[in-house]
Amino acid sequence: MGDPSVVADLAATFTKRRAIMSWSALGKHVCSQVAPVWPLARSIAVNPWWQRRQETIDQVAISEQTLLGTAMLMPADYYRARWQQQIQPEHLARARQLQGSQLSEAELVEALNAAASGATMPSVAQILDSGKKRNTTLPWQTEIVHQLSQFCALWVNYPEQFNGSDSHDALYLAWLDIVRHDRGIELLVGERRVEEQLQQLPRDSEALWQEVAKDLPLNDPHQVEAWLQVVLHDIYGWASVFAQRRWARQLEHSSQVYDELDQLLAIRVAWELICWRLASDNKRQRFIDAWQQLEPRKQLVTEQQQALWVWQRALELSYQDELATQLVSQPMLKGKSKAPELQAVFCIDVRSEPMRRALEAQHESIQTFGFAGFFGLPVDYKISESFIKPQLPGLLAPQYRVTQAKDAEGVAQRTHSWRAASWHRSLESPAGAYGWVEMSGLAKIWKLLERSLWPSPQARIGSEVVRDQTWLIERDGEAATTKELAQLAANALRGMGLTGEFARHVLIVGHSACVTNNPHAASLDCGACGGQSGEVNARVLVQLFNNEDVRERIASVYGITIPAETVFYPALHDTTQQQVSVLGERSLPAELANYLVQANAQAQDEQRQRLPDQPTSSDKALLRRAASWSEVRPEWGLARNASIIFAPREATANYDFAARTFLHSYDAEQDPEGAVLTQLMTAPMVVAHWINMQYYASMVAPVTFGSGNKLLHNVVADGVGVFEGNGGDLRIGLAKQSLHDGKDWYHEPLRLTVVIAAPTDAIDKVIAEQPVVRELVENGWLYLWQWEPAQQQLQERTAKGWSELGARYDLAV
């Protein structure tokens, strides 16, 4: 058997190595839980807790509050202000039952008066800062975040300045080389031993993890993982940026030499190691004592949140009551007696719902459909050799590339666009803005006067160079075949439910938002188009639908016959001005064009009433608002979104959903195999959930998942994100002005209610086969209802199965 002492030493060595490796592995696991955030020009909404959807939402809420102080529920004051206003006793009573709470109504009301614990689990840097008055120096945590954030901005904006990009430690080594030459850190934190400690750090991240595991007194893997979450939280904005870069590489199946996110955590951990080595014995003991309180702290948070979850459920019930009552108030309408003369396919965006109502109200021969705004086209748009924009959801990778001819007109337009874009980018930084004012002086007065007298929104880069010209559609550098184009067109027609009874005139309506001086402009554009205008997708799809060869193949292969007299038109819905315009050379007949004018006027009136200052009824009021460089609320975007409905339009046509509902056309009778339903529940439903949770998170956790005050934003690294002020971590999520009207919250933090008009067994089949869908439904990230419009029935699906909603809502069943 050998010498027992040697065996014992080998066993101890193996155990030690295993423990050391586990720290690095735990670090990778913590990084894997970070949700991506896209650059400003391609901004799309994301559920910031997306990578933790395998856990129930209340479990995640306990963890976030315990470790980070990040709330997933509103403060008690918010619910108190809505008690016996929006939240009625019957809502609270049902919420108690659904949450399994034993608390009485009086106890729940009293719980709103209890002071919530504000303590969080500390990093070593925080412990080092505690109990010390700093009049002339910065706190460690502040300086660490500032220094690391500035470094990340340099890394993203000037990658060519860094060597070793082929190393798995590229980011870590670049940081180490820079920080070792930064003499200012010692002065800022008031500690002369920093340079010495930086020199002692290993030039290998795995060796760093070994030193951290050896020095820090955290032996429980749960404590280690929790501590890593705490330290990464300091720089969560940049972590989210690197998570998106990782996401993009994985989506493109690109080779991955190094992972920035894992190294970012290693850098932050390196600072923790330095702080530990510089800490006194007393500070070290305080760190140890604090982390021994992890489980008691978690139990306290669990108890505090139980009552708040009842209030949150009651708030959601107050909305769901109205929705359920509306859905069962009348049977589904039969088909219109008159054949459609005009059909319009809109994006499912909640801002399309008022416009669809307005257009349908003009005449009974008008019919609208709802479909994801990229219209099923997995494309990117090549504007120039160096600039390509994705035109599809972030969940998907483009399969085709669309371009337009490089003639003299196109080149001139692009040149003008780049010059204008360079000017605007130069004004986005404080230093650049002052410099340009100093140089241009009086020469810019005319430009400012022109904008005041003749307001015009600022065009997004690339959008203004789109022309009425044939699109080239390529796949892997080769022109797409008629077979491929016909499949794209047929998939789009099936997805939007337009497979028969075509009108003579059909609009394919993309959407965009026109604003000025708004770094977050992309967040108002089409989320289904990757934060871009949907104009390109609309134009390309219309080209396919009007192509005779494509029509012939659609008819012969897919059984969808488009009448020869049917003409498709590209159109664009400007959500800021609530205006639909037909694009291209073809124009609608005068009568139909007039219907569009009247619908625009009706939708604009509703838009004005929804805005906080309720601008005048002038048809230029919304334009002036969109063109104003000082307007912080050009429109409300998708604020107050609360539900998505998959059903035939006849089932929802007579309802006013007040711009709170995503409406996607779906006819279960035309989908016997459930293929379309699977696509809907794995793509549009997930995208709507992301949007819903971005608004939710920006409201309940504004410090972590909101971007703060728009007036203080400065664009970072050529558009990767914004600082609030001139430093600190990168701010992600929505600004407060996108959620708050200046006096009270405009948005309501409600989880998405998904309503599907399909058989329960078809829905269950998707849930069983799609893990993501199952996690969202059964872990409480959204609500799922099954709707029978003809029978006026509703059922809800939870982890426990199906239950009738009729008795719960006291509705007819």
Tab-separated table of C-alpha atoms in Angstrom, residues 323-551:
chain	number	residue	atom	x	y	z
A	323	LEU	CA	-57.882	41.558	-19.410
A	324	ALA	CA	-59.832	38.394	-18.553
A	325	THR	CA	-63.133	40.253	-18.366
A	326	GLN	CA	-62.467	41.786	-21.762
A	327	LEU	CA	-61.548	38.471	-23.392
A	328	VAL	CA	-64.761	36.738	-22.324
A	329	SER	CA	-67.116	39.691	-22.685
A	330	GLN	CA	-68.309	38.719	-26.165
A	331	PRO	CA	-67.971	35.763	-28.536
A	332	MET	CA	-65.507	35.827	-31.401
A	333	LEU	CA	-66.690	37.717	-34.455
A	334	LYS	CA	-67.311	35.815	-37.629
A	335	GLY	CA	-65.485	36.771	-40.799
A	336	LYS	CA	-66.354	40.158	-42.253
A	337	SER	CA	-69.233	40.121	-44.683
A	338	LYS	CA	-67.315	42.147	-47.244
A	339	ALA	CA	-64.175	40.818	-48.930
A	340	PRO	CA	-61.092	42.763	-47.804
A	341	GLU	CA	-59.995	45.556	-50.091
A	342	LEU	CA	-56.980	46.523	-48.005
A	343	GLN	CA	-54.868	44.321	-45.749
A	344	ALA	CA	-52.019	45.534	-43.572
A	345	VAL	CA	-49.454	43.417	-41.731
A	346	PHE	CA	-48.034	45.219	-38.687
A	347	CYS	CA	-45.351	44.330	-36.180
A	348	ILE	CA	-46.757	42.848	-32.959
A	349	ASP	CA	-45.228	45.796	-31.035
A	350	VAL	CA	-47.721	47.213	-28.501
A	351	ARG	CA	-47.528	50.603	-30.261
A	352	SER	CA	-49.043	49.011	-33.384
A	353	GLU	CA	-52.257	48.072	-31.585
A	354	PRO	CA	-53.770	51.618	-31.518
A	355	MET	CA	-52.849	52.123	-35.173
A	356	ARG	CA	-54.448	48.819	-36.178
A	357	ARG	CA	-57.649	49.783	-34.361
A	358	ALA	CA	-57.659	53.171	-36.048
A	359	LEU	CA	-57.118	51.728	-39.526
A	360	GLU	CA	-59.770	49.021	-39.126
A	361	ALA	CA	-62.245	51.632	-37.891
A	362	GLN	CA	-62.151	53.424	-41.250
A	363	HIS	CA	-64.017	50.741	-43.217
A	364	GLU	CA	-65.208	47.162	-42.876
A	365	SER	CA	-63.153	46.125	-45.921
A	366	ILE	CA	-59.877	46.798	-44.059
A	367	GLN	CA	-58.143	43.892	-42.325
A	368	THR	CA	-54.950	43.883	-40.244
A	369	PHE	CA	-52.540	41.167	-39.136
A	370	GLY	CA	-49.835	41.020	-36.477
A	371	PHE	CA	-46.457	39.407	-37.092
A	372	ALA	CA	-42.945	39.845	-35.653
A	373	GLY	CA	-41.540	42.965	-37.327
A	374	PHE	CA	-38.607	41.292	-39.049
A	375	PHE	CA	-41.295	39.338	-40.956
A	376	GLY	CA	-39.403	36.090	-40.641
A	377	LEU	CA	-36.484	37.290	-42.777
A	378	PRO	CA	-33.170	36.135	-41.242
A	379	VAL	CA	-31.144	38.883	-42.899
A	380	ASP	CA	-28.540	41.517	-42.261
A	381	TYR	CA	-28.247	44.737	-44.262
A	382	LYS	CA	-24.909	45.597	-45.864
A	383	ILE	CA	-24.774	49.387	-46.145
A	384	SER	CA	-21.101	49.598	-47.089
A	385	GLU	CA	-18.027	47.411	-47.086
A	386	SER	CA	-17.400	48.202	-43.425
A	387	PHE	CA	-20.919	48.609	-42.047
A	388	ILE	CA	-23.443	45.798	-41.739
A	389	LYS	CA	-26.558	45.926	-39.574
A	390	PRO	CA	-28.515	42.863	-38.352
A	391	GLN	CA	-32.227	43.012	-39.159
A	392	LEU	CA	-33.480	40.201	-36.938
A	393	PRO	CA	-33.910	39.325	-33.235
A	394	GLY	CA	-30.809	38.857	-31.108
A	395	LEU	CA	-31.873	35.245	-30.541
A	396	LEU	CA	-31.142	34.445	-34.191
A	397	ALA	CA	-28.185	34.560	-36.570
A	398	PRO	CA	-28.611	36.035	-40.080
A	399	GLN	CA	-28.640	33.566	-42.970
A	400	TYR	CA	-28.950	36.027	-45.862
A	401	ARG	CA	-27.407	39.411	-46.710
A	402	VAL	CA	-29.325	42.169	-48.505
A	403	THR	CA	-27.708	45.080	-50.345
A	404	GLN	CA	-28.523	47.761	-52.895
A	405	ALA	CA	-26.579	48.837	-55.979
A	406	LYS	CA	-23.496	51.038	-55.547
A	407	ASP	CA	-24.420	53.711	-58.075
A	408	ALA	CA	-23.431	57.390	-57.925
A	409	GLU	CA	-26.592	58.364	-56.034
A	410	GLY	CA	-26.062	55.699	-53.419
A	411	VAL	CA	-22.401	56.614	-52.907
A	412	ALA	CA	-23.310	60.300	-52.481
A	413	GLN	CA	-26.003	59.461	-49.944
A	414	ARG	CA	-23.632	57.271	-47.955
A	415	THR	CA	-20.934	59.943	-47.956
A	416	HIS	CA	-23.394	62.500	-46.621
A	417	SER	CA	-24.594	59.985	-44.011
A	418	TRP	CA	-21.072	59.252	-42.738
A	419	ARG	CA	-20.228	62.943	-42.460
A	420	ALA	CA	-23.410	63.646	-40.505
A	421	ALA	CA	-22.792	60.617	-38.307
A	422	SER	CA	-19.229	61.750	-37.580
A	423	TRP	CA	-20.517	65.164	-36.531
A	424	HIS	CA	-23.120	63.657	-34.210
A	425	ARG	CA	-20.623	61.231	-32.665
A	426	SER	CA	-18.215	64.078	-32.021
A	427	LEU	CA	-20.886	65.830	-29.985
A	428	GLU	CA	-21.662	62.800	-27.849
A	429	SER	CA	-18.689	63.233	-25.511
A	430	PRO	CA	-18.414	66.259	-23.207
A	431	ALA	CA	-14.927	67.129	-24.455
A	432	GLY	CA	-15.947	66.740	-28.080
A	433	ALA	CA	-19.022	68.917	-27.656
A	434	TYR	CA	-17.034	71.778	-26.106
A	435	GLY	CA	-14.321	71.450	-28.727
A	436	TRP	CA	-16.722	71.657	-31.647
A	437	VAL	CA	-18.505	74.657	-30.166
A	438	GLU	CA	-15.148	76.382	-29.716
A	439	MET	CA	-14.107	75.705	-33.307
A	440	SER	CA	-17.394	76.252	-35.130
A	441	GLY	CA	-18.646	79.192	-33.070
A	442	LEU	CA	-21.118	81.392	-34.949
A	443	ALA	CA	-21.095	79.074	-37.959
A	444	LYS	CA	-23.483	76.734	-36.164
A	445	ILE	CA	-26.071	79.399	-35.317
A	446	TRP	CA	-27.826	78.913	-38.652
A	447	LYS	CA	-28.039	75.163	-38.079
A	448	LEU	CA	-29.594	75.665	-34.652
A	449	LEU	CA	-32.052	78.229	-36.059
A	450	GLU	CA	-32.963	75.908	-38.917
A	451	ARG	CA	-33.746	73.085	-36.506
A	452	SER	CA	-35.970	75.389	-34.464
A	453	LEU	CA	-37.936	76.802	-37.414
A	454	TRP	CA	-38.130	73.666	-39.526
A	455	PRO	CA	-37.923	70.691	-37.120
A	456	SER	CA	-36.722	67.426	-38.594
A	457	PRO	CA	-35.895	64.259	-36.656
A	458	GLN	CA	-32.400	62.882	-36.948
A	459	ALA	CA	-32.199	59.858	-39.262
A	460	ARG	CA	-30.551	56.668	-37.998
A	461	ILE	CA	-27.311	55.756	-39.732
A	462	GLY	CA	-28.109	53.577	-42.737
A	463	SER	CA	-31.838	54.283	-42.807
A	464	GLU	CA	-31.498	57.428	-44.899
A	465	VAL	CA	-29.604	55.646	-47.703
A	466	VAL	CA	-32.385	53.156	-48.453
A	467	ARG	CA	-33.773	53.827	-51.942
A	468	ASP	CA	-36.534	52.596	-54.244
A	469	GLN	CA	-34.314	50.067	-55.896
A	470	THR	CA	-34.100	46.325	-56.367
A	471	TRP	CA	-32.533	44.447	-53.472
A	472	LEU	CA	-29.804	41.870	-53.989
A	473	ILE	CA	-30.305	38.916	-51.663
A	474	GLU	CA	-27.291	36.678	-51.089
A	475	ARG	CA	-26.419	33.599	-49.087
A	476	ASP	CA	-22.771	32.773	-48.481
A	477	GLY	CA	-21.748	35.245	-51.193
A	478	GLU	CA	-24.041	33.748	-53.851
A	479	ALA	CA	-27.360	35.131	-55.096
A	480	ALA	CA	-30.260	33.380	-53.383
A	481	THR	CA	-32.188	31.004	-55.622
A	482	THR	CA	-35.886	31.234	-56.426
A	483	LYS	CA	-36.337	28.105	-54.333
A	484	GLU	CA	-34.806	29.789	-51.294
A	485	LEU	CA	-36.709	33.034	-51.820
A	486	ALA	CA	-40.003	31.205	-52.213
A	487	GLN	CA	-39.420	29.342	-48.960
A	488	LEU	CA	-38.761	32.630	-47.154
A	489	ALA	CA	-41.928	34.134	-48.629
A	490	ALA	CA	-44.077	31.084	-47.865
A	491	ASN	CA	-42.826	30.913	-44.270
A	492	ALA	CA	-43.694	34.580	-43.827
A	493	LEU	CA	-47.211	34.145	-45.247
A	494	ARG	CA	-47.897	31.158	-43.022
A	495	GLY	CA	-46.486	32.884	-39.970
A	496	MET	CA	-48.700	35.931	-40.438
A	497	GLY	CA	-51.740	33.794	-41.250
A	498	LEU	CA	-52.172	35.273	-44.724
A	499	THR	CA	-52.576	32.210	-46.914
A	500	GLY	CA	-55.892	32.881	-48.668
A	501	GLU	CA	-58.440	35.552	-49.503
A	502	PHE	CA	-55.861	38.151	-50.425
A	503	ALA	CA	-56.998	41.730	-50.800
A	504	ARG	CA	-56.133	43.699	-53.935
A	505	HIS	CA	-53.828	45.902	-51.871
A	506	VAL	CA	-51.605	44.565	-49.059
A	507	LEU	CA	-49.316	46.699	-46.884
A	508	ILE	CA	-46.258	45.184	-45.220
A	509	VAL	CA	-45.659	47.680	-42.428
A	510	GLY	CA	-42.273	47.867	-40.766
A	511	HIS	CA	-41.825	50.303	-37.905
A	512	SER	CA	-39.298	52.770	-36.589
A	513	ALA	CA	-39.078	55.756	-34.264
A	514	CYS	CA	-37.789	59.192	-35.254
A	515	VAL	CA	-36.004	61.107	-32.506
A	516	THR	CA	-33.145	63.587	-32.099
A	517	ASN	CA	-30.183	63.665	-29.707
A	518	ASN	CA	-31.093	60.310	-28.188
A	519	PRO	CA	-28.302	57.736	-27.651
A	520	HIS	CA	-30.988	55.157	-26.870
A	521	ALA	CA	-32.876	55.728	-30.150
A	522	ALA	CA	-32.511	52.053	-31.108
A	523	SER	CA	-34.516	51.025	-28.038
A	524	LEU	CA	-37.525	52.733	-29.639
A	525	ASP	CA	-37.037	51.037	-33.012
A	526	CYS	CA	-38.055	47.484	-33.835
A	527	GLY	CA	-36.791	44.973	-31.291
A	528	ALA	CA	-37.598	42.156	-33.714
A	529	CYS	CA	-35.241	43.839	-36.204
A	530	GLY	CA	-32.318	43.973	-33.789
A	531	GLY	CA	-33.025	47.546	-32.714
A	532	GLN	CA	-33.261	48.791	-36.305
A	533	SER	CA	-35.990	50.236	-38.478
A	534	GLY	CA	-38.176	47.558	-40.062
A	535	GLU	CA	-38.144	49.385	-43.398
A	536	VAL	CA	-35.519	47.140	-44.982
A	537	ASN	CA	-37.385	43.957	-44.053
A	538	ALA	CA	-40.663	45.380	-45.369
A	539	ARG	CA	-39.115	46.403	-48.683
A	540	VAL	CA	-37.323	43.089	-49.191
A	541	LEU	CA	-40.391	41.022	-48.354
A	542	VAL	CA	-42.586	43.064	-50.712
A	543	GLN	CA	-40.036	42.442	-53.461
A	544	LEU	CA	-40.390	38.695	-52.858
A	545	PHE	CA	-44.197	38.778	-52.757
A	546	ASN	CA	-44.434	40.764	-56.011
A	547	ASN	CA	-41.963	38.541	-57.866
A	548	GLU	CA	-43.781	36.358	-60.426
A	549	ASP	CA	-41.307	33.456	-60.218
A	550	VAL	CA	-41.580	33.409	-56.441
A	551	ARG	CA	-45.395	33.499	-56.636
